[in-house]
Amino acid sequence: NAGVMQNPRHLVRRRGQEARLRCSPMKGHSHVYWYRQLPEEGLKFMVYLQKENIIDESGMPKERFSAEFPKEGPSILRIQQVVRGDSAAYFCASSPFGQGTDTQYFGPGTRLTVL
Amino acid sequence: QKEVEQDPGPLSVPEGAIVSLNCTYSNSAFQYFMWYRQYSRKGPELLMYTYSSGNKEDGRFTAQVDKSSKYISLFIRDSQPSDSATYLCATYGGSQGNLIFGKGTKLSVKP
């Protein structure tokens, strides 16, 4: 039973480029959460999605960041015009029911480096 | 005041020692508390999940919640080098289930 999968594991972008991070939830899970871990910082919630719906994006920066979870395929976190401050580890987690107390299972993360 | 505070350490102990990791939280409405373990360059994995006050034991690990003082603890008995990792405390921030994490405590268990 495969766990949460994220790709790429490492991503290098130059300032101004776009970054696309992908997350495939565990089988049977239709709820996805994205978190960001900055150096020397804890994990910070960014966005919560169900299939085809953004449920809570209160942690997303207002500009340049967007997320989607289409009916088919992985969830995508998109960062446009990346800046050095976007360098971080981005983790997604999935849960089966989306209830407020569900266990969230984390993927291995994508480490984004902006040159 | 941050919602969940955790001493980042680092904490270094000899093998076999009892380890105590702690967090405090600010919102008395928080009910569920978790401890995640994160090995270097890996994703967090759930270690312990507790509800309200009290203790929960799982093998060498004991999670403790004291709601009166808004204090949560994780104890590791007979610590092993394989326990070397960063330990993150967390709670649910809202009805949608987004997690609020402490900064994590980096633990090193020396053989």
Coordinates of N, CA and C in Angstrom, one line a residue:
Chain A
N1 N 0.9 -1.2 0.0 CA 0.0 0.0 0.0 C 0.9 1.2 0.0
A2 N 1.0 1.9 -1.1 CA 1.9 3.0 -1.3 C 1.5 4.1 -0.4
G3 N 2.4 4.8 0.1 CA 2.1 6.0 1.0 C 1.9 7.2 0.1
V4 N 2.0 8.4 0.7 CA 1.9 9.7 0.0 C 3.1 9.8 -0.9
M5 N 2.9 10.2 -2.1 CA 4.1 10.4 -3.0 C 4.2 11.8 -3.4
Q6 N 5.4 12.3 -3.5 CA 5.6 13.7 -3.9 C 6.7 13.7 -5.0
N7 N 6.6 14.5 -6.0 CA 7.7 14.6 -6.9 C 7.6 16.0 -7.5
P8 N 8.8 16.5 -7.9 CA 10.1 15.9 -7.7 C 10.5 16.0 -6.2
R9 N 11.5 15.2 -5.8 CA 12.0 15.3 -4.5 C 12.9 16.5 -4.3
H10 N 13.6 16.9 -5.3 CA 14.4 18.1 -5.3 C 14.1 18.9 -6.5
L11 N 14.0 20.2 -6.4 CA 13.7 21.1 -7.5 C 14.6 22.3 -7.4
V12 N 15.3 22.7 -8.4 CA 16.1 23.9 -8.4 C 15.5 24.8 -9.5
R13 N 15.3 26.0 -9.1 CA 14.7 27.0 -10.0 C 15.5 28.3 -9.8
R14 N 15.6 29.1 -10.9 CA 16.2 30.4 -10.8 C 15.1 31.4 -10.5
R15 N 15.5 32.5 -9.9 CA 14.5 33.6 -9.6 C 13.7 33.9 -10.8
G16 N 12.4 34.0 -10.6 CA 11.5 34.4 -11.7 C 10.9 33.2 -12.4
Q17 N 11.4 32.0 -12.2 CA 10.8 30.8 -12.9 C 9.6 30.3 -12.1
E18 N 9.0 29.3 -12.7 CA 7.8 28.7 -12.0 C 8.2 27.4 -11.4
A19 N 7.6 27.1 -10.3 CA 7.8 25.7 -9.7 C 6.5 25.0 -9.6
R20 N 6.5 23.8 -10.0 CA 5.3 22.9 -9.8 C 5.6 21.7 -9.0
L21 N 4.9 21.6 -7.9 CA 5.2 20.5 -7.0 C 3.9 19.6 -7.0
R22 N 4.2 18.3 -7.1 CA 3.1 17.3 -7.2 C 2.9 16.4 -6.0
C23 N 1.7 16.1 -5.7 CA 1.4 15.2 -4.5 C 0.3 14.2 -4.9
S24 N 0.6 12.9 -4.8 CA -0.4 11.9 -5.0 C -0.7 11.3 -3.6
P25 N -2.0 11.5 -3.2 CA -2.3 11.0 -1.8 C -2.3 9.5 -1.7
M26 N -2.4 9.0 -0.5 CA -2.5 7.6 -0.3 C -3.8 7.1 -1.0
K27 N -3.8 5.8 -1.4 CA -4.9 5.2 -2.0 C -6.1 5.3 -1.1
G28 N -7.2 5.8 -1.7 CA -8.5 5.9 -0.9 C -8.6 7.3 -0.2
H29 N -7.6 8.1 -0.2 CA -7.6 9.4 0.4 C -8.0 10.4 -0.6
S30 N -8.9 11.3 -0.2 CA -9.3 12.4 -1.2 C -9.2 13.7 -0.6
H31 N -8.4 13.8 0.5 CA -8.2 15.1 1.2 C -6.7 15.3 1.2
V32 N -6.2 16.5 0.8 CA -4.8 16.8 0.7 C -4.5 18.1 1.4
Y33 N -3.5 18.2 2.2 CA -3.0 19.4 2.9 C -1.6 19.6 2.4
W34 N -1.3 20.9 2.2 CA 0.1 21.3 1.9 C 0.7 22.1 3.1
Y35 N 2.0 21.8 3.4 CA 2.7 22.5 4.4 C 4.0 23.0 3.9
R36 N 4.6 24.0 4.5 CA 5.9 24.5 4.1 C 6.8 24.5 5.4
Q37 N 8.0 24.1 5.2 CA 9.0 24.1 6.3 C 10.2 24.9 5.8
L38 N 10.2 26.1 6.4 CA 11.4 27.0 6.1 C 12.5 26.6 7.0
P39 N 13.8 26.9 6.6 CA 14.9 26.5 7.4 C 14.7 27.1 8.8
E40 N 15.0 26.3 9.8 CA 14.9 26.6 11.2 C 13.5 27.0 11.7
E41 N 12.5 26.7 10.9 CA 11.1 26.9 11.2 C 10.4 25.6 11.3
G42 N 9.3 25.7 12.0 CA 8.4 24.5 12.0 C 7.6 24.4 10.7
L43 N 6.8 23.4 10.6 CA 5.9 23.2 9.5 C 4.7 24.2 9.6
K44 N 4.4 24.9 8.5 CA 3.3 25.8 8.5 C 2.3 25.4 7.5
F45 N 1.0 25.4 7.9 CA -0.1 25.0 7.0 C -0.2 26.0 5.9
M46 N -0.5 25.5 4.7 CA -0.7 26.4 3.5 C -2.1 26.3 3.0
V47 N -2.5 25.1 2.6 CA -3.8 25.0 2.0 C -4.4 23.6 2.2
Y48 N -5.7 23.5 2.2 CA -6.4 22.2 2.3 C -7.3 22.0 1.1
L49 N -7.2 20.9 0.4 CA -8.0 20.7 -0.8 C -8.7 19.3 -0.7
Q50 N -9.9 19.3 -1.3 CA -10.6 18.0 -1.6 C -10.6 18.0 -3.2
K51 N -11.0 16.9 -3.7 CA -11.0 16.8 -5.1 C -11.8 17.9 -5.7
E52 N -11.2 18.7 -6.6 CA -11.8 19.8 -7.3 C -12.2 21.0 -6.5
N53 N -11.9 21.0 -5.2 CA -12.3 22.1 -4.3 C -11.1 22.5 -3.4
I54 N -11.0 23.8 -3.3 CA -10.1 24.4 -2.2 C -11.0 24.7 -1.0
I55 N -10.7 24.0 0.1 CA -11.5 24.1 1.3 C -11.0 25.3 2.2
D56 N -9.7 25.3 2.4 CA -9.1 26.3 3.3 C -7.7 26.7 2.7
E57 N -7.6 28.0 2.3 CA -6.3 28.4 1.8 C -5.8 29.6 2.7
S58 N -6.2 29.5 4.0 CA -5.8 30.6 4.9 C -4.3 30.8 5.1
G59 N -3.5 29.7 4.8 CA -2.1 29.8 5.0 C -1.3 30.1 3.7
M60 N -2.0 30.3 2.7 CA -1.3 30.5 1.4 C -0.9 32.0 1.2
P61 N 0.3 32.3 0.8 CA 0.6 33.7 0.5 C -0.4 34.2 -0.6
K62 N -0.7 35.5 -0.5 CA -1.7 36.0 -1.4 C -1.4 36.0 -2.8
E63 N -0.1 36.1 -3.1 CA 0.4 36.3 -4.5 C 1.3 35.1 -4.9
R64 N 1.3 34.8 -6.1 CA 2.2 33.9 -6.7 C 2.0 32.4 -6.4
F65 N 1.3 32.1 -5.4 CA 1.0 30.7 -5.0 C -0.4 30.3 -5.3
S66 N -0.5 29.1 -5.9 CA -1.9 28.5 -6.1 C -1.8 27.0 -6.0
A67 N -2.9 26.4 -5.8 CA -3.0 25.0 -5.6 C -4.3 24.4 -6.2
E68 N -4.2 23.2 -6.7 CA -5.3 22.5 -7.2 C -5.3 21.0 -7.0
F69 N -6.4 20.4 -7.0 CA -6.5 19.0 -6.8 C -7.6 18.5 -7.8
P70 N -7.2 18.2 -9.0 CA -8.2 17.9 -10.0 C -8.9 16.5 -9.8
K71 N -10.0 16.3 -10.5 CA -10.7 15.1 -10.4 C -9.8 13.9 -10.7
E72 N -9.0 14.0 -11.6 CA -8.0 13.0 -12.0 C -6.6 13.5 -11.8
G73 N -5.7 12.7 -11.3 CA -4.3 13.2 -11.2 C -3.9 13.7 -9.8
P74 N -2.7 14.1 -9.7 CA -2.2 14.5 -8.4 C -2.6 16.0 -8.1
S75 N -2.4 16.3 -6.8 CA -2.6 17.7 -6.4 C -1.3 18.5 -6.8
I76 N -1.5 19.7 -7.2 CA -0.4 20.5 -7.7 C -0.3 21.8 -6.8
L77 N 0.9 22.1 -6.4 CA 1.2 23.4 -5.7 C 2.1 24.1 -6.7
R78 N 1.6 25.3 -7.1 CA 2.3 26.1 -8.1 C 2.8 27.4 -7.6
I79 N 4.1 27.6 -7.8 CA 4.6 28.9 -7.3 C 5.2 29.6 -8.6
Q80 N 4.6 30.8 -8.8 CA 5.0 31.6 -10.0 C 6.1 32.5 -9.6
Q81 N 7.0 32.9 -10.5 CA 8.0 33.9 -10.3 C 8.7 33.7 -8.9
V82 N 9.3 32.6 -8.8 CA 9.9 32.2 -7.5 C 11.0 33.2 -7.1
V83 N 11.1 33.4 -5.8 CA 12.1 34.3 -5.1 C 12.9 33.4 -4.2
R84 N 14.0 34.0 -3.7 CA 14.9 33.2 -2.8 C 14.2 32.7 -1.6
G85 N 13.3 33.6 -1.1 CA 12.6 33.3 0.1 C 11.6 32.1 0.0
D86 N 11.4 31.6 -1.2 CA 10.5 30.4 -1.4 C 11.3 29.1 -1.2
S87 N 12.6 29.2 -1.1 CA 13.4 28.0 -0.8 C 13.0 27.4 0.5
A88 N 12.6 26.2 0.4 CA 12.0 25.5 1.6 C 11.7 24.1 1.2
A89 N 11.3 23.3 2.2 CA 10.8 22.0 2.0 C 9.3 22.0 2.0
Y90 N 8.6 21.5 1.0 CA 7.2 21.5 0.9 C 6.7 20.1 1.0
F91 N 5.8 19.9 2.0 CA 5.2 18.6 2.3 C 3.7 18.6 2.0
C92 N 3.3 17.5 1.5 CA 1.8 17.3 1.5 C 1.5 16.2 2.4
A93 N 0.3 16.2 2.9 CA -0.3 15.1 3.7 C -1.7 14.8 3.2
S94 N -2.1 13.6 3.4 CA -3.4 13.2 3.0 C -4.1 12.5 4.1
S95 N -5.5 12.6 4.1 CA -6.3 12.0 5.1 C -7.5 11.3 4.4
P96 N -8.1 10.3 5.0 CA -9.2 9.6 4.3 C -10.5 10.3 4.3
F97 N -10.9 11.0 5.4 CA -12.2 11.5 5.5 C -12.3 13.0 5.6
G98 N -11.2 13.7 5.8 CA -11.3 15.2 5.9 C -12.0 15.7 7.1
Q99 N -12.2 14.8 8.1 CA -12.8 15.3 9.3 C -11.7 16.0 10.1
G100 N -12.1 16.9 10.9 CA -11.1 17.8 11.6 C -10.1 17.1 12.5
T101 N -10.3 15.8 12.8 CA -9.4 15.1 13.7 C -8.8 13.9 13.0
D102 N -8.9 13.8 11.7 CA -8.3 12.7 11.0 C -6.8 12.7 11.1
T103 N -6.2 11.5 11.1 CA -4.8 11.4 11.0 C -4.3 11.9 9.6
Q104 N -3.3 12.6 9.6 CA -2.7 13.1 8.3 C -1.4 12.3 8.1
Y105 N -1.2 11.8 6.9 CA 0.0 11.0 6.6 C 0.8 11.9 5.6
F106 N 2.0 12.0 5.9 CA 2.9 12.9 5.2 C 3.7 12.2 4.1
G107 N 3.9 13.0 3.0 CA 4.9 12.5 2.0 C 6.3 12.9 2.4
P108 N 7.2 12.5 1.5 CA 8.7 12.7 1.8 C 9.1 14.2 1.5
G109 N 8.3 14.9 0.9 CA 8.6 16.4 0.7 C 9.3 16.6 -0.6
T110 N 9.1 17.9 -1.1 CA 9.9 18.4 -2.2 C 10.8 19.5 -1.7
R111 N 12.1 19.4 -1.9 CA 13.0 20.5 -1.4 C 13.2 21.4 -2.6
L112 N 12.7 22.7 -2.5 CA 12.9 23.7 -3.5 C 14.0 24.6 -3.2
T113 N 14.9 24.7 -4.1 CA 16.0 25.7 -4.0 C 15.9 26.7 -5.1
V114 N 15.9 28.0 -4.7 CA 15.8 29.1 -5.7 C 17.2 29.7 -5.7
L115 N 17.7 29.7 -6.9 CA 19.1 30.3 -7.0 C 19.0 31.8 -7.4
Chain B
Q1 N 2.2 35.9 21.0 CA 2.5 34.5 21.5 C 2.1 33.5 20.5
K2 N 3.1 32.6 20.2 CA 2.8 31.5 19.2 C 1.8 30.5 19.8
E3 N 1.1 29.9 18.9 CA 0.1 29.0 19.4 C 0.7 27.7 20.0
V4 N 1.8 27.2 19.5 CA 2.4 26.1 20.0 C 3.9 26.4 20.1
E5 N 4.5 26.3 21.3 CA 5.9 26.6 21.5 C 6.7 25.3 21.9
Q6 N 7.8 25.2 21.3 CA 8.6 24.0 21.6 C 10.1 24.4 21.6
D7 N 10.8 24.0 22.5 CA 12.3 24.3 22.6 C 13.0 23.5 21.5
P8 N 13.7 24.2 20.6 CA 14.3 23.5 19.5 C 15.5 22.7 19.8
G9 N 16.0 22.8 21.0 CA 17.2 22.0 21.4 C 18.4 22.6 20.7
P10 N 19.4 21.8 20.3 CA 19.4 20.4 20.2 C 19.5 19.7 21.6
L11 N 19.1 18.5 21.7 CA 19.2 17.7 22.9 C 20.0 16.5 22.6
S12 N 21.0 16.3 23.4 CA 21.9 15.1 23.2 C 21.9 14.3 24.5
V13 N 21.7 13.0 24.3 CA 21.6 12.1 25.5 C 22.4 10.8 25.2
P14 N 22.8 10.1 26.2 CA 23.5 8.8 26.0 C 22.4 7.7 25.7
E15 N 22.8 6.7 25.0 CA 21.9 5.6 24.8 C 21.4 5.0 26.1
G16 N 20.1 4.7 26.2 CA 19.5 4.2 27.4 C 18.9 5.2 28.3
A17 N 19.1 6.5 28.0 CA 18.6 7.5 28.9 C 17.1 7.7 28.6
I18 N 16.4 8.3 29.6 CA 15.0 8.7 29.5 C 15.0 10.1 28.9
V19 N 14.3 10.3 27.9 CA 14.2 11.6 27.2 C 12.8 12.2 27.5
S20 N 12.8 13.5 27.8 CA 11.6 14.2 28.0 C 11.6 15.4 27.0
L21 N 10.5 15.4 26.2 CA 10.3 16.5 25.2 C 9.0 17.2 25.5
N22 N 9.0 18.5 25.4 CA 7.9 19.3 25.9 C 7.4 20.4 24.9
C23 N 6.2 20.7 25.0 CA 5.6 21.8 24.3 C 4.5 22.5 25.2
T24 N 4.3 23.8 24.9 CA 3.2 24.5 25.5 C 2.3 25.0 24.4
Y25 N 1.1 25.2 24.7 CA 0.2 25.8 23.8 C -0.7 26.9 24.4
S26 N -1.2 27.7 23.6 CA -1.9 28.9 24.1 C -3.4 28.9 24.2
N27 N -4.0 28.1 23.3 CA -5.4 28.1 23.2 C -6.0 26.9 23.9
S28 N -6.8 27.2 24.9 CA -7.4 26.2 25.7 C -8.4 25.3 25.0
A29 N -8.8 25.8 23.8 CA -9.8 25.0 23.0 C -9.2 23.8 22.3
F30 N -7.9 23.8 22.2 CA -7.2 22.7 21.6 C -7.5 21.4 22.4
Q31 N -7.8 20.3 21.6 CA -8.2 19.1 22.3 C -7.3 17.9 21.9
Y32 N -6.9 17.9 20.7 CA -6.1 16.8 20.2 C -4.7 17.2 20.0
F33 N -3.8 16.3 20.4 CA -2.4 16.6 20.4 C -1.6 15.4 19.8
M34 N -0.7 15.7 19.0 CA 0.1 14.7 18.3 C 1.6 14.9 18.5
W35 N 2.3 13.9 18.4 CA 3.8 13.9 18.3 C 4.2 13.3 16.9
Y36 N 4.9 14.0 16.2 CA 5.5 13.5 14.9 C 7.0 13.3 15.1
R37 N 7.5 12.3 14.4 CA 9.0 12.2 14.3 C 9.4 12.4 12.9
Q38 N 10.5 13.2 12.7 CA 11.0 13.5 11.4 C 12.5 13.2 11.3
Y39 N 12.8 12.2 10.6 CA 14.2 11.9 10.3 C 14.7 12.9 9.3
S40 N 16.1 13.1 9.3 CA 16.7 14.1 8.4 C 16.3 13.9 7.0
R41 N 15.8 14.9 6.3 CA 15.5 14.9 4.9 C 14.3 14.0 4.6
K42 N 13.5 13.7 5.6 CA 12.3 12.9 5.4 C 11.0 13.6 5.8
G43 N 9.9 13.0 5.5 CA 8.6 13.6 5.9 C 8.3 13.2 7.4
P44 N 7.5 14.0 8.1 CA 7.1 13.6 9.4 C 6.2 12.4 9.4
E45 N 6.4 11.5 10.5 CA 5.6 10.4 10.6 C 4.9 10.4 12.0
L46 N 3.7 10.1 12.1 CA 2.9 10.2 13.3 C 3.4 9.1 14.3
L47 N 3.7 9.6 15.5 CA 4.2 8.8 16.6 C 3.2 8.5 17.6
M48 N 2.5 9.6 18.1 CA 1.5 9.4 19.2 C 0.4 10.4 18.9
Y49 N -0.8 10.0 19.3 CA -2.0 10.8 19.1 C -2.8 10.8 20.4
T50 N -3.1 11.9 21.0 CA -3.8 11.9 22.3 C -4.9 12.9 22.2
Y51 N -5.9 12.6 23.1 CA -7.1 13.5 23.2 C -7.2 13.9 24.6
S52 N -7.4 15.2 24.8 CA -7.6 15.8 26.2 C -6.5 15.5 27.1
S53 N -6.7 15.5 28.4 CA -5.7 15.3 29.4 C -5.5 13.8 29.7
G54 N -4.3 13.5 30.2 CA -4.0 12.1 30.5 C -2.7 11.6 29.8
N55 N -2.5 10.4 30.0 CA -1.3 9.7 29.5 C -1.7 8.7 28.4
K56 N -0.8 8.5 27.5 CA -1.0 7.4 26.5 C 0.4 6.7 26.3
E57 N 0.4 5.4 26.4 CA 1.7 4.7 26.3 C 1.7 3.8 25.1
D58 N 2.8 3.8 24.4 CA 3.0 2.9 23.2 C 4.4 2.4 23.2
G59 N 4.7 1.2 23.8 CA 6.1 0.7 23.8 C 6.9 1.6 24.7
R60 N 8.0 2.1 24.1 CA 8.9 3.0 24.9 C 8.5 4.4 25.0
F61 N 7.4 4.7 24.3 CA 6.9 6.1 24.2 C 5.7 6.4 25.1
T62 N 5.7 7.5 25.8 CA 4.5 7.9 26.6 C 4.3 9.4 26.3
A63 N 3.0 9.6 25.9 CA 2.6 11.0 25.6 C 1.7 11.4 26.8
Q64 N 1.9 12.7 27.2 CA 1.2 13.2 28.4 C 0.7 14.6 28.1
V65 N -0.6 14.8 28.5 CA -1.2 16.1 28.2 C -1.7 16.6 29.6
D66 N -1.4 17.8 29.9 CA -1.9 18.5 31.1 C -2.6 19.8 30.6
K67 N -3.9 19.7 30.5 CA -4.7 20.8 30.0 C -4.7 22.0 30.9
S68 N -4.6 21.7 32.2 CA -4.7 22.8 33.2 C -3.5 23.8 33.0
S69 N -2.3 23.2 32.6 CA -1.2 24.1 32.4 C -0.8 24.3 30.9
K70 N -1.7 23.7 30.0 CA -1.4 23.7 28.6 C 0.0 23.2 28.2
Y71 N 0.2 22.1 28.7 CA 1.6 21.5 28.6 C 1.5 20.1 28.1
I72 N 2.2 19.7 27.0 CA 2.2 18.4 26.5 C 3.7 17.9 26.5
S73 N 3.8 16.6 26.7 CA 5.1 16.0 26.9 C 5.2 14.7 26.1
L74 N 6.4 14.3 25.7 CA 6.7 13.0 25.2 C 7.9 12.5 25.9
F75 N 7.7 11.3 26.5 CA 8.8 10.6 27.1 C 9.2 9.4 26.3
I76 N 10.6 9.3 26.2 CA 11.1 8.1 25.5 C 12.0 7.3 26.5
R77 N 11.6 6.1 26.8 CA 12.4 5.3 27.7 C 13.4 4.5 26.9
D78 N 14.5 4.2 27.6 CA 15.6 3.4 27.0 C 15.9 3.9 25.6
S79 N 16.3 5.1 25.5 CA 16.5 5.7 24.2 C 17.5 5.0 23.4
Q80 N 17.3 4.9 22.1 CA 18.2 4.2 21.2 C 18.8 5.2 20.1
P81 N 20.0 4.9 19.6 CA 20.5 5.8 18.5 C 19.5 6.0 17.4
S82 N 18.6 5.0 17.1 CA 17.6 5.1 16.0 C 16.5 6.1 16.4
D83 N 16.5 6.5 17.6 CA 15.5 7.6 18.0 C 16.0 9.0 17.6
S84 N 17.2 9.1 17.2 CA 17.8 10.4 16.8 C 17.0 10.9 15.6
A85 N 16.3 12.1 15.9 CA 15.4 12.7 14.9 C 15.0 14.0 15.5
T86 N 14.2 14.7 14.7 CA 13.5 15.9 15.2 C 12.0 15.5 15.6
Y87 N 11.6 15.9 16.7 CA 10.3 15.5 17.2 C 9.4 16.8 17.2
L88 N 8.3 16.7 16.6 CA 7.4 17.8 16.4 C 6.1 17.6 17.2
C89 N 5.7 18.5 18.0 CA 4.4 18.4 18.6 C 3.4 19.2 17.7
A90 N 2.2 18.8 17.7 CA 1.2 19.4 16.9 C -0.2 19.3 17.5
T91 N -1.1 20.2 17.0 CA -2.5 20.2 17.4 C -3.3 20.6 16.2
Y92 N -4.6 20.4 16.2 CA -5.5 20.8 15.1 C -5.8 22.3 15.3
G93 N -5.6 23.1 14.3 CA -5.9 24.5 14.4 C -7.3 24.9 14.2
G94 N -8.1 24.1 13.5 CA -9.5 24.5 13.2 C -10.3 23.3 12.8
S95 N -11.5 23.6 12.5 CA -12.5 22.5 12.2 C -12.1 21.8 10.9
Q96 N -11.3 22.4 10.0 CA -10.9 21.8 8.8 C -9.7 20.8 9.0
G97 N -9.1 20.8 10.1 CA -8.1 19.9 10.4 C -6.7 20.3 10.1
N98 N -6.4 21.6 9.7 CA -5.1 22.0 9.5 C -4.3 21.9 10.8
L99 N -3.1 21.4 10.7 CA -2.2 21.2 11.9 C -1.4 22.4 12.2
I100 N -1.2 22.7 13.5 CA -0.3 23.7 14.0 C 0.8 23.0 14.6
F101 N 2.0 23.2 14.2 CA 3.2 22.5 14.7 C 4.1 23.4 15.6
G102 N 4.8 22.8 16.5 CA 5.9 23.5 17.2 C 7.1 23.4 16.2
K103 N 8.1 24.1 16.6 CA 9.3 24.2 15.7 C 10.0 22.9 15.6
G104 N 9.8 22.0 16.6 CA 10.5 20.7 16.6 C 11.8 20.8 17.5
T105 N 12.0 19.7 18.2 CA 13.2 19.5 19.0 C 14.1 18.4 18.4
K106 N 15.3 18.8 18.1 CA 16.3 17.9 17.5 C 16.9 17.0 18.6
L107 N 16.7 15.7 18.5 CA 17.3 14.8 19.5 C 18.4 14.0 18.9
S108 N 19.5 13.8 19.7 CA 20.6 13.0 19.3 C 20.8 12.0 20.4
V109 N 20.8 10.7 20.1 CA 21.1 9.7 21.1 C 22.4 9.0 20.8
K110 N 23.4 9.2 21.6 CA 24.7 8.8 21.4 C 24.9 7.3 21.9
P111 N 25.5 6.5 21.0 CA 25.8 5.1 21.5 C 26.9 5.0 22.5

